[in-house]
């Protein structure tokens, strides 16, 4: 197993920082490795804390129209790394002192105007999992539920370019075939296409199978 000898913080930004690691590979060769992190200082890196505290939350939510037809709440957002739009689930960072369930309710409201009614699920379905572990220690929890209310952009930040999309299965198939989609969102949508019950794969906290 590799050994980490020293961590040097290279940037001091609010939302994302770069850290240089001085390491020894299992072969005995010394090297450097670079890690991007939401941590504002080295003491908060998961390398240091050994805790998998979620940096962010992803929201998989369903709305029902007046006829009872289900649609998935998606966002089509401009992202600078690709200089273009990509389809994602509503998501965001967990604020200090906030748990990821609270963050999910807040973020869905801010990005879409909708109100989230979360489903209580077993820990393995909502716990934080890592996003792109080859380059970052970021992890995100997932919250599932039903959304209601009126869509609006008035709660979005000035820096956000977000279009709210309510997608039925036909539109989801088109999106997966023709559009750029975040990988976590894509996998969930693939499952959704083949399940009669949108949340049929979830295990509830009382261990019942929905």
mmCIF file of C-alpha atoms in Angstrom:
data_model
loop_
_atom_site.group_PDB
_atom_site.id
_atom_site.type_symbol
_atom_site.label_atom_id
_atom_site.label_comp_id
_atom_site.label_asym_id
_atom_site.label_seq_id
_atom_site.Cartn_x
_atom_site.Cartn_y
_atom_site.Cartn_z
ATOM 1 C CA UNK A 1 0.000 0.000 0.000
ATOM 2 C CA UNK A 2 1.193 3.508 -0.750
ATOM 3 C CA UNK A 3 2.425 5.849 1.996
ATOM 4 C CA UNK A 4 1.608 9.573 2.277
ATOM 5 C CA UNK A 5 4.461 11.541 3.850
ATOM 6 C CA UNK A 6 3.443 15.181 3.467
ATOM 7 C CA UNK A 7 0.462 17.262 2.338
ATOM 8 C CA UNK A 8 0.960 20.757 0.924
ATOM 9 C CA UNK A 9 -1.992 23.027 0.226
ATOM 10 C CA UNK A 10 -1.524 24.807 -3.100
ATOM 11 C CA UNK A 11 -4.645 26.995 -3.268
ATOM 12 C CA UNK A 12 -6.943 28.762 -0.839
ATOM 13 C CA UNK A 13 -10.393 28.998 -2.369
ATOM 14 C CA UNK A 14 -13.832 28.783 -0.822
ATOM 15 C CA UNK A 15 -15.303 25.871 -2.784
ATOM 16 C CA UNK A 16 -12.370 23.882 -4.193
ATOM 17 C CA UNK A 17 -8.676 23.517 -3.427
ATOM 18 C CA UNK A 18 -5.664 21.634 -4.736
ATOM 19 C CA UNK A 19 -3.319 19.652 -2.491
ATOM 20 C CA UNK A 20 0.058 18.138 -3.346
ATOM 21 C CA UNK A 21 0.925 14.835 -1.678
ATOM 22 C CA UNK A 22 4.457 13.541 -1.285
ATOM 23 C CA UNK A 23 4.052 9.769 -1.449
ATOM 24 C CA UNK A 24 5.890 6.473 -1.757
ATOM 25 C CA UNK A 25 4.313 3.888 -4.031
ATOM 26 C CA UNK A 26 4.115 0.229 -3.021
ATOM 27 C CA UNK A 27 7.168 -0.337 -5.255
ATOM 28 C CA UNK A 28 9.215 1.974 -3.021
ATOM 29 C CA UNK A 29 9.391 4.779 -5.582
ATOM 30 C CA UNK A 30 8.832 8.319 -4.303
ATOM 31 C CA UNK A 31 6.389 10.492 -6.225
ATOM 32 C CA UNK A 32 3.866 13.304 -6.067
ATOM 33 C CA UNK A 33 0.083 13.037 -6.288
ATOM 34 C CA UNK A 34 -2.430 15.861 -6.630
ATOM 35 C CA UNK A 35 -5.848 15.884 -5.004
ATOM 36 C CA UNK A 36 -8.686 18.356 -5.508
ATOM 37 C CA UNK A 37 -10.931 18.764 -2.479
ATOM 38 C CA UNK A 38 -13.797 20.786 -1.068
ATOM 39 C CA UNK A 39 -11.741 21.034 2.148
ATOM 40 C CA UNK A 40 -10.598 24.563 2.948
ATOM 41 C CA UNK A 41 -7.508 23.317 4.809
ATOM 42 C CA UNK A 42 -5.427 20.136 5.013
ATOM 43 C CA UNK A 43 -6.801 19.290 8.460
ATOM 44 C CA UNK A 44 -10.234 18.807 6.884
ATOM 45 C CA UNK A 45 -9.142 16.431 4.125
ATOM 46 C CA UNK A 46 -10.545 12.927 4.365
ATOM 47 C CA UNK A 47 -6.916 11.769 4.284
ATOM 48 C CA UNK A 48 -6.534 13.497 7.644
ATOM 49 C CA UNK A 49 -9.901 13.008 9.315
ATOM 50 C CA UNK A 50 -10.430 9.425 8.099
ATOM 51 C CA UNK A 51 -14.143 10.288 8.037
ATOM 52 C CA UNK A 52 -16.434 10.196 5.023
ATOM 53 C CA UNK A 53 -18.470 13.297 5.715
ATOM 54 C CA UNK A 54 -20.601 14.200 2.670
ATOM 55 C CA UNK A 55 -19.484 17.322 0.853
ATOM 56 C CA UNK A 56 -22.643 17.445 -1.197
ATOM 57 C CA UNK A 57 -26.050 15.958 -1.820
ATOM 58 C CA UNK A 58 -27.783 14.661 -4.937
ATOM 59 C CA UNK A 59 -31.585 14.715 -5.175
ATOM 60 C CA UNK A 60 -33.569 12.084 -7.075
ATOM 61 C CA UNK A 61 -37.134 13.352 -6.940
ATOM 62 C CA UNK A 62 -40.408 12.661 -8.695
ATOM 63 C CA UNK A 63 -43.326 14.961 -9.449
ATOM 64 C CA UNK A 64 -46.787 13.854 -10.519
ATOM 65 C CA UNK A 65 -48.865 15.860 -12.974
ATOM 66 C CA UNK A 66 -52.627 16.363 -12.724
ATOM 67 C CA UNK A 67 -53.199 13.000 -14.419
ATOM 68 C CA UNK A 68 -50.932 11.186 -11.962
ATOM 69 C CA UNK A 69 -48.151 10.711 -14.513
ATOM 70 C CA UNK A 70 -44.689 10.624 -12.990
ATOM 71 C CA UNK A 71 -41.823 12.796 -14.134
ATOM 72 C CA UNK A 72 -38.251 12.989 -12.875
ATOM 73 C CA UNK A 73 -36.928 16.360 -11.747
ATOM 74 C CA UNK A 74 -33.764 17.159 -13.696
ATOM 75 C CA UNK A 75 -31.777 20.282 -14.314
ATOM 76 C CA UNK A 76 -30.020 21.331 -17.510
ATOM 77 C CA UNK A 77 -27.078 23.395 -16.305
ATOM 78 C CA UNK A 78 -24.235 25.288 -17.949
ATOM 79 C CA UNK A 79 -20.868 24.024 -16.679
ATOM 80 C CA UNK A 80 -17.580 25.838 -17.330
ATOM 81 C CA UNK A 81 -15.387 22.681 -17.529
ATOM 82 C CA UNK A 82 -17.192 21.644 -20.735
ATOM 83 C CA UNK A 83 -18.315 25.127 -21.853
ATOM 84 C CA UNK A 84 -21.793 23.783 -22.389
ATOM 85 C CA UNK A 85 -24.952 22.419 -20.846
ATOM 86 C CA UNK A 86 -25.325 19.038 -19.159
ATOM 87 C CA UNK A 87 -28.260 17.202 -17.601
ATOM 88 C CA UNK A 88 -27.973 16.474 -13.894
ATOM 89 C CA UNK A 89 -30.044 15.825 -10.813
ATOM 90 C CA UNK A 90 -30.507 18.887 -8.610
ATOM 91 C CA UNK A 91 -27.567 18.901 -6.219
ATOM 92 C CA UNK A 92 -25.414 21.113 -4.047
ATOM 93 C CA UNK A 93 -22.983 21.423 -1.194
ATOM 94 C CA UNK A 94 -23.872 20.694 2.421
ATOM 95 C CA UNK A 95 -23.485 23.863 4.488
ATOM 96 C CA UNK A 96 -21.642 23.838 7.849
ATOM 97 C CA UNK A 97 -23.964 22.656 10.612
ATOM 98 C CA UNK A 98 -26.425 21.214 8.100
ATOM 99 C CA UNK A 99 -27.161 17.528 7.552
ATOM 100 C CA UNK A 100 -27.523 16.251 3.999
ATOM 101 C CA UNK A 101 -31.296 15.787 4.350
ATOM 102 C CA UNK A 102 -31.699 19.461 5.180
ATOM 103 C CA UNK A 103 -29.320 20.343 2.351
ATOM 104 C CA UNK A 104 -31.450 18.380 -0.121
ATOM 105 C CA UNK A 105 -34.620 20.260 0.804
ATOM 106 C CA UNK A 106 -32.808 23.604 0.596
ATOM 107 C CA UNK A 107 -31.034 22.860 -2.674
ATOM 108 C CA UNK A 108 -34.139 21.608 -4.480
ATOM 109 C CA UNK A 109 -35.952 24.777 -3.451
ATOM 110 C CA UNK A 110 -33.082 27.009 -4.534
ATOM 111 C CA UNK A 111 -32.496 25.358 -7.892
ATOM 112 C CA UNK A 112 -36.069 24.556 -8.934
ATOM 113 C CA UNK A 113 -38.531 26.271 -6.574
ATOM 114 C CA UNK A 114 -40.029 22.863 -5.733
ATOM 115 C CA UNK A 115 -40.590 21.501 -2.225
ATOM 116 C CA UNK A 116 -39.076 18.102 -1.430
ATOM 117 C CA UNK A 117 -40.798 15.446 0.692
ATOM 118 C CA UNK A 118 -37.975 12.950 1.349
ATOM 119 C CA UNK A 119 -38.429 9.187 1.590
ATOM 120 C CA UNK A 120 -36.715 7.589 4.640
ATOM 121 C CA UNK A 121 -34.463 4.896 3.192
ATOM 122 C CA UNK A 122 -31.909 2.431 4.545
ATOM 123 C CA UNK A 123 -28.425 3.771 5.200
ATOM 124 C CA UNK A 124 -26.744 2.016 2.287
ATOM 125 C CA UNK A 125 -28.972 3.897 -0.167
ATOM 126 C CA UNK A 126 -28.328 7.374 1.175
ATOM 127 C CA UNK A 127 -24.831 7.280 2.657
ATOM 128 C CA UNK A 128 -22.121 9.327 0.930
ATOM 129 C CA UNK A 129 -20.298 7.686 -1.951
ATOM 130 C CA UNK A 130 -17.263 9.054 -3.760
ATOM 131 C CA UNK A 131 -17.657 10.862 -7.059
ATOM 132 C CA UNK A 132 -14.338 10.863 -8.982
ATOM 133 C CA UNK A 133 -11.878 9.258 -6.584
ATOM 134 C CA UNK A 134 -8.909 9.425 -8.967
ATOM 135 C CA UNK A 135 -8.796 13.204 -8.628
ATOM 136 C CA UNK A 136 -10.837 14.237 -5.586
ATOM 137 C CA UNK A 137 -11.936 13.095 -2.125
ATOM 138 C CA UNK A 138 -15.410 14.582 -2.701
ATOM 139 C CA UNK A 139 -18.328 12.402 -1.652
ATOM 140 C CA UNK A 140 -22.060 12.965 -2.004
ATOM 141 C CA UNK A 141 -25.099 11.525 -0.258
ATOM 142 C CA UNK A 142 -28.319 10.861 -2.166
ATOM 143 C CA UNK A 143 -31.796 11.879 -1.030
ATOM 144 C CA UNK A 144 -34.935 10.492 -2.657
ATOM 145 C CA UNK A 145 -38.463 11.824 -2.518
ATOM 146 C CA UNK A 146 -41.461 13.471 -4.093
ATOM 147 C CA UNK A 147 -41.486 17.115 -5.148
ATOM 148 C CA UNK A 148 -44.384 19.509 -5.346
ATOM 149 C CA UNK A 149 -45.116 23.182 -5.834
ATOM 150 C CA UNK A 150 -44.382 25.674 -8.567
ATOM 151 C CA UNK A 151 -41.140 25.799 -10.490
ATOM 152 C CA UNK A 152 -39.260 29.084 -10.419
ATOM 153 C CA UNK A 153 -35.752 30.412 -10.992
ATOM 154 C CA UNK A 154 -35.986 33.231 -8.475
ATOM 155 C CA UNK A 155 -33.996 31.364 -5.802
ATOM 156 C CA UNK A 156 -31.071 30.553 -8.094
ATOM 157 C CA UNK A 157 -27.729 32.273 -7.621
ATOM 158 C CA UNK A 158 -26.524 34.786 -10.218
ATOM 159 C CA UNK A 159 -23.713 32.435 -11.214
ATOM 160 C CA UNK A 160 -26.110 29.580 -11.978
ATOM 161 C CA UNK A 161 -27.515 28.957 -15.453
ATOM 162 C CA UNK A 162 -30.146 26.313 -14.754
ATOM 163 C CA UNK A 163 -33.190 25.173 -16.654
ATOM 164 C CA UNK A 164 -35.563 22.890 -14.729
ATOM 165 C CA UNK A 165 -36.684 19.836 -16.719
ATOM 166 C CA UNK A 166 -39.518 17.478 -15.778
ATOM 167 C CA UNK A 167 -38.821 14.365 -17.823
ATOM 168 C CA UNK A 168 -41.065 11.370 -18.477
ATOM 169 C CA UNK A 169 -39.593 8.066 -19.663
ATOM 170 C CA UNK A 170 -39.766 9.010 -23.333
ATOM 171 C CA UNK A 171 -37.838 12.224 -22.706
ATOM 172 C CA UNK A 172 -35.348 10.403 -20.488
ATOM 173 C CA UNK A 173 -34.586 7.972 -23.315
ATOM 174 C CA UNK A 174 -33.984 10.917 -25.637
ATOM 175 C CA UNK A 175 -31.748 12.649 -23.116
ATOM 176 C CA UNK A 176 -29.619 9.533 -22.590
ATOM 177 C CA UNK A 177 -29.231 9.059 -26.346
ATOM 178 C CA UNK A 178 -28.647 12.622 -27.428
ATOM 179 C CA UNK A 179 -27.458 14.797 -24.541
ATOM 180 C CA UNK A 180 -24.531 15.156 -22.162
ATOM 181 C CA UNK A 181 -25.483 13.676 -18.799
ATOM 182 C CA UNK A 182 -23.664 13.477 -15.458
ATOM 183 C CA UNK A 183 -22.723 9.842 -14.842
ATOM 184 C CA UNK A 184 -24.468 9.454 -11.462
ATOM 185 C CA UNK A 185 -27.639 10.856 -12.954
ATOM 186 C CA UNK A 186 -27.331 8.656 -16.044
ATOM 187 C CA UNK A 187 -27.066 5.424 -14.065
ATOM 188 C CA UNK A 188 -30.109 6.270 -11.951
ATOM 189 C CA UNK A 189 -32.131 7.170 -15.034
ATOM 190 C CA UNK A 190 -31.211 3.855 -16.646
ATOM 191 C CA UNK A 191 -32.644 2.032 -13.636
ATOM 192 C CA UNK A 192 -35.721 4.239 -13.652
ATOM 193 C CA UNK A 193 -36.493 3.320 -17.248
ATOM 194 C CA UNK A 194 -36.821 -0.352 -16.342
ATOM 195 C CA UNK A 195 -38.690 -0.067 -13.013
ATOM 196 C CA UNK A 196 -42.457 0.218 -12.787
ATOM 197 C CA UNK A 197 -42.101 1.871 -9.387
ATOM 198 C CA UNK A 198 -39.725 4.842 -9.431
ATOM 199 C CA UNK A 199 -38.377 3.965 -5.994
ATOM 200 C CA UNK A 200 -38.927 0.213 -6.163
ATOM 201 C CA UNK A 201 -35.226 -0.513 -5.735
ATOM 202 C CA UNK A 202 -35.029 1.289 -2.388
ATOM 203 C CA UNK A 203 -35.101 -0.387 1.007
ATOM 204 C CA UNK A 204 -36.862 1.669 3.643
ATOM 205 C CA UNK A 205 -35.451 2.304 7.101
ATOM 206 C CA UNK A 206 -37.896 -0.171 8.657
ATOM 207 C CA UNK A 207 -36.344 -2.883 6.444
ATOM 208 C CA UNK A 208 -39.501 -3.325 4.397
ATOM 209 C CA UNK A 209 -39.185 -3.614 0.654
ATOM 210 C CA UNK A 210 -41.033 -1.003 -1.311
#
